[in-house]
XYZ file of C-alpha atoms in Angstrom:
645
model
C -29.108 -18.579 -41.961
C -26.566 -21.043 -43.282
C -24.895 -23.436 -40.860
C -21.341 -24.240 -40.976
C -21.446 -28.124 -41.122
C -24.913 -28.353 -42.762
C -24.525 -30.935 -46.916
C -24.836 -27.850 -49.258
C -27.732 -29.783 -50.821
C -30.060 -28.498 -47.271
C -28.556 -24.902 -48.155
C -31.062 -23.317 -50.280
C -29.376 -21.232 -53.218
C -25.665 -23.577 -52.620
C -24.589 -25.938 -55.327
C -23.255 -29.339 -54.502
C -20.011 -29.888 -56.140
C -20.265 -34.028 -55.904
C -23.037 -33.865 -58.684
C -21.011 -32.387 -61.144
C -18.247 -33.392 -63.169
C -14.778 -31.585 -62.998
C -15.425 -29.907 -66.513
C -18.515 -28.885 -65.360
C -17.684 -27.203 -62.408
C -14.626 -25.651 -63.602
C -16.286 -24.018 -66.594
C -14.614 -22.739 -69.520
C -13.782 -19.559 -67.705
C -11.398 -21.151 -65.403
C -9.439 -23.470 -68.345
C -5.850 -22.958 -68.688
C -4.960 -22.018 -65.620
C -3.441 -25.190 -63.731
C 0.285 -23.706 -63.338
C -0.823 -20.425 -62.510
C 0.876 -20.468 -58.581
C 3.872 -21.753 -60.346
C 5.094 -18.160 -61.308
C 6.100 -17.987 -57.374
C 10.074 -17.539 -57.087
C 12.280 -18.827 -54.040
C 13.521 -15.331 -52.438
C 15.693 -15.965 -49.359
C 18.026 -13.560 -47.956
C 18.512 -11.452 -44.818
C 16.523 -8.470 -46.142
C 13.440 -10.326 -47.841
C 12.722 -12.531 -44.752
C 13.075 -10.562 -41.837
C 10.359 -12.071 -39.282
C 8.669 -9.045 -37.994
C 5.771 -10.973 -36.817
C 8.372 -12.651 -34.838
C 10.851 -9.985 -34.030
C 8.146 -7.117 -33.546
C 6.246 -8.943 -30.709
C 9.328 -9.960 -28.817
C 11.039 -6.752 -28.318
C 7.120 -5.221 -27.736
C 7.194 -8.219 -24.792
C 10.594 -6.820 -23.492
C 9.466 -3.050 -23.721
C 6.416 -4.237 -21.391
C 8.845 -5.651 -18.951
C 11.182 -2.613 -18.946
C 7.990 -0.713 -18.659
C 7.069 -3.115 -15.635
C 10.386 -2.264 -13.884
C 9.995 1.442 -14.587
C 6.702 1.743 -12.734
C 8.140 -0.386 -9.714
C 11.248 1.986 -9.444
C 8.955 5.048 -10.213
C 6.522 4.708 -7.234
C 9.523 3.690 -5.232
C 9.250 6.381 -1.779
C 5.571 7.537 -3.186
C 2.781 7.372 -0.711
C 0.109 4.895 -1.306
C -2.601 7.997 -1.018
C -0.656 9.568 -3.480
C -1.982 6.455 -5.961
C -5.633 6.544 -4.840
C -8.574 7.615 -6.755
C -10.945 6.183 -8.826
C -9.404 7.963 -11.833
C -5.433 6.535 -11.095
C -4.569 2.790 -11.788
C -2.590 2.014 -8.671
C 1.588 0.340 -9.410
C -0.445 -2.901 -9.359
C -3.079 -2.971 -11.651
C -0.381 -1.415 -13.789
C 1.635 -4.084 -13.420
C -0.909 -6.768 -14.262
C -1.491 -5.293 -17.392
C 2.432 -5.693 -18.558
C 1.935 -8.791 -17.673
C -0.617 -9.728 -19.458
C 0.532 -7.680 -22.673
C 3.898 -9.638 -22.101
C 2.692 -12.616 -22.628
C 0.081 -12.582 -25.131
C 3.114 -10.675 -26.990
C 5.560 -14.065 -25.834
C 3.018 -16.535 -27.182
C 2.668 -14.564 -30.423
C 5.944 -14.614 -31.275
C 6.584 -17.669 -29.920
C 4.049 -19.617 -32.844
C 5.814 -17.528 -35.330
C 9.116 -18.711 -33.964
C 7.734 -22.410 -33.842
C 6.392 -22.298 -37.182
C 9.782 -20.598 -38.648
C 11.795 -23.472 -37.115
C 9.276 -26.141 -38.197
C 10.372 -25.518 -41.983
C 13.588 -24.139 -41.357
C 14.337 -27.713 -39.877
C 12.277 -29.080 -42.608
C 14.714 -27.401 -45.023
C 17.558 -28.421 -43.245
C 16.739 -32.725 -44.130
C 17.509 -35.306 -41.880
C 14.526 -34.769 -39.810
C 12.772 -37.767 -38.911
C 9.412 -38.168 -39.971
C 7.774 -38.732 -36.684
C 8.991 -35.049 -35.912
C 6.290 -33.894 -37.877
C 4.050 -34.996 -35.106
C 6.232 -34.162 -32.092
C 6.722 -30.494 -33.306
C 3.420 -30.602 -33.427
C 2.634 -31.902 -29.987
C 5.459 -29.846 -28.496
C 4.061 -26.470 -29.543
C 0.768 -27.601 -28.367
C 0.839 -27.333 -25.046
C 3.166 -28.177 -21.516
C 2.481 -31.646 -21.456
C 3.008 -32.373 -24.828
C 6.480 -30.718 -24.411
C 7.302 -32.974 -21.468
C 6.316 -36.040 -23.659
C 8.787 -35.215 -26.443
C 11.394 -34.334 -24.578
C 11.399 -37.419 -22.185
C 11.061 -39.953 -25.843
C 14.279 -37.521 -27.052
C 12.499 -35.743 -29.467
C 11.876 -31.789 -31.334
C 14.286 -30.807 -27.621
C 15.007 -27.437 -28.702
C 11.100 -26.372 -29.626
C 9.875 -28.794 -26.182
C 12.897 -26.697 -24.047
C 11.492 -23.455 -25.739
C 8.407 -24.616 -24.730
C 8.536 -25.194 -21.249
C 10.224 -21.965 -20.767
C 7.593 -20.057 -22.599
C 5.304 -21.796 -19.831
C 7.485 -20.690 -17.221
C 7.493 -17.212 -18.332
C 3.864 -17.131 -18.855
C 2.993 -18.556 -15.200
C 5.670 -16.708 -12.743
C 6.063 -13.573 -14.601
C 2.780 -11.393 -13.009
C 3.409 -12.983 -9.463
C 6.869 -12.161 -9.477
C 6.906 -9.124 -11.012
C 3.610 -8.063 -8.649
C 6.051 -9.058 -5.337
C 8.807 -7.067 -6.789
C 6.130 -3.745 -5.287
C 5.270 -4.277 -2.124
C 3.750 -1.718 0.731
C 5.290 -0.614 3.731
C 4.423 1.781 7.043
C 7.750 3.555 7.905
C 8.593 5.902 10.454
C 11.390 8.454 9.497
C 13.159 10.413 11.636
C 13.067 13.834 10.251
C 15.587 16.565 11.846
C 15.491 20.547 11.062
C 14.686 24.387 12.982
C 11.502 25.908 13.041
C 10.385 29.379 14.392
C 7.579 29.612 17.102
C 5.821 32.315 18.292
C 6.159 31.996 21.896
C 7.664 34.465 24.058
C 10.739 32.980 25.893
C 10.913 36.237 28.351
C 8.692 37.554 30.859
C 8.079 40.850 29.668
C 4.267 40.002 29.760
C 4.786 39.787 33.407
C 7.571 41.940 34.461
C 5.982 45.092 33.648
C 4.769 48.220 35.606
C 1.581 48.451 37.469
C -0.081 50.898 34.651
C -0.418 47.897 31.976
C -2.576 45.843 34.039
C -5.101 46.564 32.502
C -4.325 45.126 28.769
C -2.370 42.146 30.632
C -6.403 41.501 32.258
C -7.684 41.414 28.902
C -4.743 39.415 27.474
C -5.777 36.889 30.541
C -9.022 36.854 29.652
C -8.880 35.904 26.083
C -7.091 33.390 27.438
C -9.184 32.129 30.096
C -11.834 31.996 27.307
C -9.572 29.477 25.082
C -8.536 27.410 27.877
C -12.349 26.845 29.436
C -13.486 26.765 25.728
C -11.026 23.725 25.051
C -9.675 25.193 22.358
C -6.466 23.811 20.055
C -3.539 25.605 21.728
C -2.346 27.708 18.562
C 1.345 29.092 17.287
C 0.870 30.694 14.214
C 4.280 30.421 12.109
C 5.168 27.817 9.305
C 3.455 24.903 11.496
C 5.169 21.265 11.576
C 3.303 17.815 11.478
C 3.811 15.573 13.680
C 6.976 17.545 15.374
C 8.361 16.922 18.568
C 10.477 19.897 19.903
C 11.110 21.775 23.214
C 10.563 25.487 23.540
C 11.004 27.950 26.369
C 8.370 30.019 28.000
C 6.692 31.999 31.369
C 5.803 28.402 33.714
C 6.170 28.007 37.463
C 8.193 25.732 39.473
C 6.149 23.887 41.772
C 6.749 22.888 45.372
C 5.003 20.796 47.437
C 5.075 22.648 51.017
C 2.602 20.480 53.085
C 0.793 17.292 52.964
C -1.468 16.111 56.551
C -4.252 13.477 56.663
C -6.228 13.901 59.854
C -9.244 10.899 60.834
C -12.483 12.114 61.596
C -15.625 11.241 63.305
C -18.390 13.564 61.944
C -21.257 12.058 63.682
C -19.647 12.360 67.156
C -21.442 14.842 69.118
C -19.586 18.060 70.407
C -19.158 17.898 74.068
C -20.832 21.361 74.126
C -23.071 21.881 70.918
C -25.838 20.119 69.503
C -24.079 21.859 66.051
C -21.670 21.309 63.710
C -20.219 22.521 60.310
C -16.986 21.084 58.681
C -15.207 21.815 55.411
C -15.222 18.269 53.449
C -14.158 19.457 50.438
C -12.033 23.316 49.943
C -10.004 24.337 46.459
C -8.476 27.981 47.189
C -5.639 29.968 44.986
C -4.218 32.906 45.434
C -0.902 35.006 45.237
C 1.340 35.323 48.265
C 1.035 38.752 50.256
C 4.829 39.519 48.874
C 3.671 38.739 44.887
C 6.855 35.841 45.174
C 4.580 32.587 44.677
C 0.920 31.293 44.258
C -0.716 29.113 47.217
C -2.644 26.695 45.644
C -4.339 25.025 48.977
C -6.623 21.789 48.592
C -9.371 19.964 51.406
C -10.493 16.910 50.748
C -12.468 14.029 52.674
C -12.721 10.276 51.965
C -15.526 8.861 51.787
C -17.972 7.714 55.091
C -18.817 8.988 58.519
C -15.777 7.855 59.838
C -12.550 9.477 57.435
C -9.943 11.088 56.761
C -9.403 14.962 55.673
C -6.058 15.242 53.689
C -5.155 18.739 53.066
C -2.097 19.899 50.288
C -0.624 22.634 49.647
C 1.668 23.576 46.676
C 3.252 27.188 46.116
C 4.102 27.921 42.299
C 6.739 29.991 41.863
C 7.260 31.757 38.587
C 10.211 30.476 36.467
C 11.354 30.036 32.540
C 10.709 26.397 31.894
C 11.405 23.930 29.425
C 8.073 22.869 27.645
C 7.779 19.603 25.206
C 5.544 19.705 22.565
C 4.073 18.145 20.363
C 3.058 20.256 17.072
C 0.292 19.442 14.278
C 0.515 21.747 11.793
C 0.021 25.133 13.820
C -1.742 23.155 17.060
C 0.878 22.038 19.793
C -0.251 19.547 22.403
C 1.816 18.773 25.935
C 3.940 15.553 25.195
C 3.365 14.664 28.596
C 0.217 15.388 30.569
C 2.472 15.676 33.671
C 3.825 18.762 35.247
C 6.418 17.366 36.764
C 8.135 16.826 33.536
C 8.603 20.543 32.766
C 12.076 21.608 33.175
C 12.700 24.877 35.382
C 15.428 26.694 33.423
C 15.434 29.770 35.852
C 12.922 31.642 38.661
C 11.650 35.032 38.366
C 11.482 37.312 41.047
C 7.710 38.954 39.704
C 7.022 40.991 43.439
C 7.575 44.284 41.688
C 8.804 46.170 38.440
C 12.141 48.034 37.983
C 10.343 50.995 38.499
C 9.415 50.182 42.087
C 5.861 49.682 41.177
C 3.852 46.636 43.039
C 3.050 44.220 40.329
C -0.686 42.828 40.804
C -0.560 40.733 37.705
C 0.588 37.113 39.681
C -2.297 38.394 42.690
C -4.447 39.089 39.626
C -3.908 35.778 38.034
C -4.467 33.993 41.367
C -7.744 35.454 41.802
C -8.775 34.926 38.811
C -8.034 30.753 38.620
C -9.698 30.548 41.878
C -12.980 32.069 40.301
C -12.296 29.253 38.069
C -11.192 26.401 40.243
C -12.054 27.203 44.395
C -14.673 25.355 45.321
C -16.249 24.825 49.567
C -18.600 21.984 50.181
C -19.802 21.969 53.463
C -21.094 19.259 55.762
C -23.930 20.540 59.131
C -24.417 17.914 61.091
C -27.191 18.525 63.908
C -28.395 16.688 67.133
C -32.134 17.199 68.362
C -34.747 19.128 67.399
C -32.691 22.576 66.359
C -33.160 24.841 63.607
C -30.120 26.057 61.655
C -29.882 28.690 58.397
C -27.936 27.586 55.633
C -25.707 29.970 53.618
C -28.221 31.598 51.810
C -30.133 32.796 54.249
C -32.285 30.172 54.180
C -34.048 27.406 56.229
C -32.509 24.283 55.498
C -34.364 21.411 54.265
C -32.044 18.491 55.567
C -30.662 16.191 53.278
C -30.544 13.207 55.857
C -31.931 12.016 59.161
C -30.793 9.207 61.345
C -31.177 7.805 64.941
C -28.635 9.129 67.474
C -27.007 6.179 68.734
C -26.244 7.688 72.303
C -29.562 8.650 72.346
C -32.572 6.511 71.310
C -35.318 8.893 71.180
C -32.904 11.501 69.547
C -32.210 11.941 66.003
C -29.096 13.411 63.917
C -29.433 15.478 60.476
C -27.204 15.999 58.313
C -26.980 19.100 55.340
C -24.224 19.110 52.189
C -24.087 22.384 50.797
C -22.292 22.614 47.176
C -20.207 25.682 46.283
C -18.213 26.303 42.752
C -18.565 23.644 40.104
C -15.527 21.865 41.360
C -17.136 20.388 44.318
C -19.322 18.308 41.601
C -16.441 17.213 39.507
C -14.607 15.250 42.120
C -17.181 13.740 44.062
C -16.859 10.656 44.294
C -19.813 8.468 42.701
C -19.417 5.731 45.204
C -23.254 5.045 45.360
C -23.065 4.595 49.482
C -25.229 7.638 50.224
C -23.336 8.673 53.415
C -25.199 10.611 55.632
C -21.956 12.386 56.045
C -21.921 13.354 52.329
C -19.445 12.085 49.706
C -16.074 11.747 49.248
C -13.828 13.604 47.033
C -10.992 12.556 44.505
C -7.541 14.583 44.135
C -8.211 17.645 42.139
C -4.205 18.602 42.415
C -3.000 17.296 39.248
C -5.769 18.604 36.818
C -5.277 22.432 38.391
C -1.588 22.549 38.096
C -1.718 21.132 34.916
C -4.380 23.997 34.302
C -1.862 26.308 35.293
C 0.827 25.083 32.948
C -1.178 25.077 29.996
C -2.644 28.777 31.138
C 1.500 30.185 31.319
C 2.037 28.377 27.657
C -1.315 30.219 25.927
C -0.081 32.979 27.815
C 3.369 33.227 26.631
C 1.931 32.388 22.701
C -0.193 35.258 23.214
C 2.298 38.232 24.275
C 4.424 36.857 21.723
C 1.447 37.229 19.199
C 0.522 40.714 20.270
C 4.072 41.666 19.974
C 4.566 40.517 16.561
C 1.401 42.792 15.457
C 2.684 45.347 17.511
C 5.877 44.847 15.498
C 3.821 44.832 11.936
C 2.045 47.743 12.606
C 5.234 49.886 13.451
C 7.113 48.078 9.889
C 8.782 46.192 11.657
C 7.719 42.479 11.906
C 9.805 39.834 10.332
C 9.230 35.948 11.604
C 12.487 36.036 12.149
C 12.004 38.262 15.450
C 13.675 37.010 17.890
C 11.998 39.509 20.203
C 8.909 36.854 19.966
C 10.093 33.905 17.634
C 12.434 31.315 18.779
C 14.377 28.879 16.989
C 13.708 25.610 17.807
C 15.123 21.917 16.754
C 12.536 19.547 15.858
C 12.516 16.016 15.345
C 9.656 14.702 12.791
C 8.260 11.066 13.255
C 5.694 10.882 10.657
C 4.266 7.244 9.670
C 4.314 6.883 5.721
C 2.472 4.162 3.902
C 4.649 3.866 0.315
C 5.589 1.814 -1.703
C 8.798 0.113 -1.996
C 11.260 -2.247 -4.195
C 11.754 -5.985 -2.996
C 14.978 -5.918 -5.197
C 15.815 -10.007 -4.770
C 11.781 -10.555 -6.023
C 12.194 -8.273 -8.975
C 15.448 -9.672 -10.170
C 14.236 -13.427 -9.726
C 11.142 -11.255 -12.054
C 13.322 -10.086 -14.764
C 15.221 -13.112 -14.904
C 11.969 -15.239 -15.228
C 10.911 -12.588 -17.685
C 13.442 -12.756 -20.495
C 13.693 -16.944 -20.165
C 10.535 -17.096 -22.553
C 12.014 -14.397 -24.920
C 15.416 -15.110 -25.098
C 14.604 -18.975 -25.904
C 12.228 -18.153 -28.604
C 15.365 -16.164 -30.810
C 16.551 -19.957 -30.843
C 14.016 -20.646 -32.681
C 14.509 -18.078 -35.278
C 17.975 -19.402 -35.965
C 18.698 -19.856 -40.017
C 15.555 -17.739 -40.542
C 17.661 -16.258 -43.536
C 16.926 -19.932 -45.454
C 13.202 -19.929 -45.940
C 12.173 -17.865 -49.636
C 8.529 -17.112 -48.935
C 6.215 -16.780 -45.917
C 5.339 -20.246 -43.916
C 2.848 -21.032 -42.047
C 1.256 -24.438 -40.802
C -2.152 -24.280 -42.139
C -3.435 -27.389 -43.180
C -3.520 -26.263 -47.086
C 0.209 -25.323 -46.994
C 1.126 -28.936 -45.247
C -1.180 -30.655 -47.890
C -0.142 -28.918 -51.002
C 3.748 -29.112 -49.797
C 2.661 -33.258 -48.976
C 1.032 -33.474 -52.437
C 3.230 -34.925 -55.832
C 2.186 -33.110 -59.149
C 3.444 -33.393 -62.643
C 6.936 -32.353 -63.271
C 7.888 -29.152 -64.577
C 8.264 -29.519 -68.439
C 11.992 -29.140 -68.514
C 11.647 -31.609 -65.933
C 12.051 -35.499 -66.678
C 11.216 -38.383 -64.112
C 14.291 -39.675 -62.392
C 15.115 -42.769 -61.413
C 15.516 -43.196 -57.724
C 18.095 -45.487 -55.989
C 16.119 -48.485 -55.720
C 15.277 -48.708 -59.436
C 12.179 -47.174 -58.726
C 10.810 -44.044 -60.901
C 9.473 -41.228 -57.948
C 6.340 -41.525 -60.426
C 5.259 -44.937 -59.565
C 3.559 -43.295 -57.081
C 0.018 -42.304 -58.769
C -0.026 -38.048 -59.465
C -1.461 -36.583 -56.857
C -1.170 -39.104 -54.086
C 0.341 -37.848 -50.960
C 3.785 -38.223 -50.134
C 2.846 -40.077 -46.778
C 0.843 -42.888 -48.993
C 3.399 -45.968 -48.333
C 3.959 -45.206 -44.847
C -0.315 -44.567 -43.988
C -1.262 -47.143 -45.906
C -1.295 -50.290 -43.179
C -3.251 -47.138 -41.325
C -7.032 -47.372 -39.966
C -8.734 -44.106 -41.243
C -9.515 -43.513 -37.716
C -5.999 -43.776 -36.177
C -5.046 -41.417 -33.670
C -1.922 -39.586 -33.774
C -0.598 -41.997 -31.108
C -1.254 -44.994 -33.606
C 0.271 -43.295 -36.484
C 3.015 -42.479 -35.205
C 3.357 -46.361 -33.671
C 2.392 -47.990 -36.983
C 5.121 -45.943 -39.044
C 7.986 -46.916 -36.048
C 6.854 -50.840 -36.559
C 6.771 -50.364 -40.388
C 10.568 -49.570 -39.667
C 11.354 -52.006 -37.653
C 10.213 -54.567 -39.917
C 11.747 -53.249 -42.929
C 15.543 -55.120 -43.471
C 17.963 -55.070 -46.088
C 18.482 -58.839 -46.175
C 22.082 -58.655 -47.748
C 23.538 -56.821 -44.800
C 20.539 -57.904 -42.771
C 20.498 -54.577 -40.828
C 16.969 -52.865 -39.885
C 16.155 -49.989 -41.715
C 16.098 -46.937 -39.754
C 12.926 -44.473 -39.282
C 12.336 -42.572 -43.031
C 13.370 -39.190 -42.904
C 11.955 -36.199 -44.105
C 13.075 -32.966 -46.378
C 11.474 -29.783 -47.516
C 12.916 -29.003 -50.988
C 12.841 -29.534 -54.786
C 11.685 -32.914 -55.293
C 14.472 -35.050 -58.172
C 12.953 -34.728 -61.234
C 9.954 -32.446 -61.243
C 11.280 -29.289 -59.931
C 8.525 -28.547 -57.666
C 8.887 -28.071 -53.848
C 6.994 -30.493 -51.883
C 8.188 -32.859 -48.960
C 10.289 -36.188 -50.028
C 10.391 -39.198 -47.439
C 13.691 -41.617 -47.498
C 13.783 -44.481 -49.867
C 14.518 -47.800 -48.106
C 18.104 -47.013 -47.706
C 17.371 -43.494 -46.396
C 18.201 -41.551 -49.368
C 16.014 -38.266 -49.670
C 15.510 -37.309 -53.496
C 15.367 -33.461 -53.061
C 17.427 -30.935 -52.620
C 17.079 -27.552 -51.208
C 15.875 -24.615 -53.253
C 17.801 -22.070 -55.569
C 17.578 -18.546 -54.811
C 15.413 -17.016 -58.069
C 13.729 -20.051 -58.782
C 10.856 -20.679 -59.860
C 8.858 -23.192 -58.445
């Protein structure tokens, strides 16, 4: 396998050119044929030299910002789920790429516009011959920009430069913080129909529908112990907060007592005691007007207090907030108190006269669910005593009888209905005079305000299939829809425009294209395609025989442009005091000293830096690169359109 900088004479099969002369190597095939590139004609105009590869990739750099700005705008207001997936780019990664595209578009056009400008200046004459080097070393990179332009020096490509950099650097960060994500939380207003029945007709009715109002009750008993999602079927809302009549009660707090008591004090005539500690009861009133919801409860020790409440709930149209997910409504409040009581209902009996047993029904009923007894026996001496069941107790403590020391006390707790467990109190003491009990009140009449709500969805539901059945059901109903105003409040994630970032963007954007078309300027000039490669620099730097019509010229100082030997490079007299291993930085120094030095000693002024030009060299008719003479004259001058050179 060859390597790239390996002598061709260690390439096996390669032919070292140094070991042959030049008629050698040329062979007779290749005689004859010295002017062949000079059948190339100058061909400048507007429609010859258009710079596509200049042109093309700027507008393509533009499109990607446009394209940039679209997607910003575009996912404006969308959701940021809306973008997710493994299969979707999200606005960002987008946005990265048109950055990236941008630029590598900028910088492409950019070295066609520096290379355009390089000649087109080179064209123009006058241009000093260090410029070579600092269009050079502007091009190259940021610092080499700031380095020309602070010694004065090839300022329009350093400013183009620097701009490019600009570009290049702030365009994806800027353009990135023109999208940025925010959590809102609109307030959304409109009317939505519920099935809920804002009458009483599910109550007010005579005696002989009992029966299918038990079984209505019981369905929705079996929801409500169940836990499950309380359900209006209809068009559903998310995240909707609205208020909605239906069947509730009004509740009244008749009596409150707290009484202190000593349970281990011995009866002045017993040996025997038994004491409610802990009593839930409901039930309807004897006229059907109200349910008695009546609650016993003790503190906790030997030595406490019995508080007993009572509440009546009186039937009434109330005000319910809700909250609604989809079809599922939820109480805004977990407080009865906030429901507001838009009228009572006298329920005591129908219009036909009949008694109405569905509010004594429905108290029965919750106090299967809720009553509750627990019972404390207390005994003194040796006694036996039959608990409840029928049974001989076993007791549950023993302790000494402090009025008598040889005599003992036991004490029995006897549990009834599963809400005696749920509010004892956990207070680890172990009381011989059983536990204490927390406030059930607020958990049952919040049971009966959720129990009136399923109850008031369900009649309406049953009346709306009633109403299908018979061809008549319409959502619309107002027999068993309402019309309700709801306000939305649903939290969005989406994305949104930071308008001041993405203008600061697009201005940052077209500083590195819009400077490079300043480059382009008098693009019309050149006659053929440029490009700095180092064989188009050497063979433009290079003298060759004149063109036969051609004659040698002599220059202003007396001097034929031939006394330079054919085929020497133009920059001979100014390299020559040059080490062969001079940096650019020397160079550059050497030919600004040679200057210097240089006088006219009649006027005895210093000769200023040689200038260059890109054109027909005096007397040869070739193109190539002429330097200044000693008084700065340049012999060339600029091509002919048609010419052959």
């Amino acid at each position: 396998m060859l390597e790239e900088n390996l002598p061709l004479h260690d390439q096996p099969g390669r032919t070292d050119s140094r070991r042959y002369s030049d008629t050698e190597r040329i062979g007779s095939s290749l005689r004859g044929l010295d002017n062949i590139n000079h059948n190339c004609p100058w061909q400048p105009g507007g429609s010859r030299r258009i710079l596509y590869l200049g042109y093309a990739p700027l507008l393509l750099s533009l499109a990607c910002t446009l394209l940039a700005i679209y997607v910003i705008f575009n996912s404006k207001g969308q959701l940021v789920s809306a973008w997710a997936g493994s299969n979707r780019m999200q606005p960002g990664q987008l946005l990265a790429y048109t950055s990236t595209a941008a630029n590598s578009l900028m910088m492409f056009a950019y070295v066609q516009g520096w290379v355009s400008f390089f000649w087109i200046q080179a064209l123009e004459g006058n241009m000093p011959v260090s410029n070579l080097h600092y269009n050079w070393e502007a091009a190259m990179s940021l610092w080499g920009s700031l380095k020309s332009l602070v010694r004065r020096r090839a300022r329009r490509v350093s400013v183009v430069s620097i701009l490019v950099a600009i570009t290049s650097l702030l365009r994806g960060p800027l353009i990135q913080k023109g999208s940025y994500i925010q959590t809102i939380d609109p307030k959304l207003l409109g009317t939505i129909g519920l099935q809920v029945l804002p009458n009483t007709e599910v109550w007010d009715s005579q005696s002989a529908d009992t029966p299918k109002f038990k079984q209505m009750f019981s369905d929705v008993m079996r929801e409500y112990q169940a836990r499950t999602p309380i359900h209006i079927p209809g068009r559903g809302c998310n995240d909707c907060s609205l208020s909605v009549k239906g069947f509730g009660f009004k509740y009244v707090n008749t009596f409150n007592e707290s009484d202190s008591y000593l349970y281990l004090k011995r009866p002045s005539n017993g040996t025997f005691t038994e004491s409610q500690i802990f009593f839930v009861t409901t039930h309807a009133s004897d006229d059907n007007k109200y349910i008695e919801v009546d609650i016993v409860r003790k503190t906790s020790g030997c030595d406490a207090e019995l508080i007993t409440t009572t509440h009546h709930l009186y039937p009434s149209t109330v005000m319910y907030d809700l909250f609604l997910q989809g079809q599922n409504a939820t109480f805004l409040t977990s407080d009865w108190q906030n429901d507001g009581v838009v009228q009572l209902l006298d329920l005591s009996s129908t219009k036909q006269g009949h008694e109405n047993w569905k509010l004594s029904y429905f108290g029965q009923i919750a106090n299967h669910f809720w009553g509750a007894e627990t019972v404390l026996t207390v005994a003194w001496g040796n006694i036996s005593v039959n608990d409840p069941t029928g049974t001989w107790m076993t007791w549950n403590s023993t302790i000494p009888d402090p009025d008598d020391p040889k005599g003992q006390i036991r004490t029995w707790v006897d549990y009834r209905g599963a809400t005696s467990f749920l509010y004892e109190q956990n207070s680890g003491d172990q009381s011989p005079c059983g536990p204490g009990f927390d406030d059930p009140t607020n958990d049952i009449l919040n049971g009966f305000r959720e129990l009136a709500l399923r109850l008031s969805i369900r009649e309406a539901i049953e009346k709306n299939k009633a109403a299908a059945a018979a061809g008549n059901g319409t959502e619309d109903n107002p027999a068993f829809v309402q019309k309700v105003d709801y306000t939305s409040h649903q939290l969005r994630t989406e994305y949104a425009v930071n308008i001041p970032a993405l203008a600061l963007a697009v201005v940052v954007s077209l500083l590195g294209p819009v400077s490079i078309l300043f480059l382009f300027k008098g693009w019309k000039a050149l006659g053929r395609e440029f490009s700095l490669s180092p064989f188009e620099l050497a063979n433009s730097l290079l003298l060759r025989s004149p063109l036969p019509s051609s004659s040698p010229q002599p220059n202003s100082s007396g001097d034929s442009i031939f006394e330079l030997k054919q085929g020497q490079h133009q920059l001979a007299s100014l390299l020559a005091s040059c080490s062969s291993n001079a940096s650019a930085e020397q160079v550059l120094e050497s030919i600004c000293q040679r200057a210097e030095a240089a006088s006219d000693g009649e006027n005895r002024t210093t000769t200023k830096e040689p200038v260059v030009q890109y054109g027909v060299l005096d007397g040869t008719g070739l193109l190539g690169f002429a330097i200044s003479d000693v008084i700065g004259v340049v012999h060339a001058r600029k091509p002919r359109e048609g010419e052959m050179l």
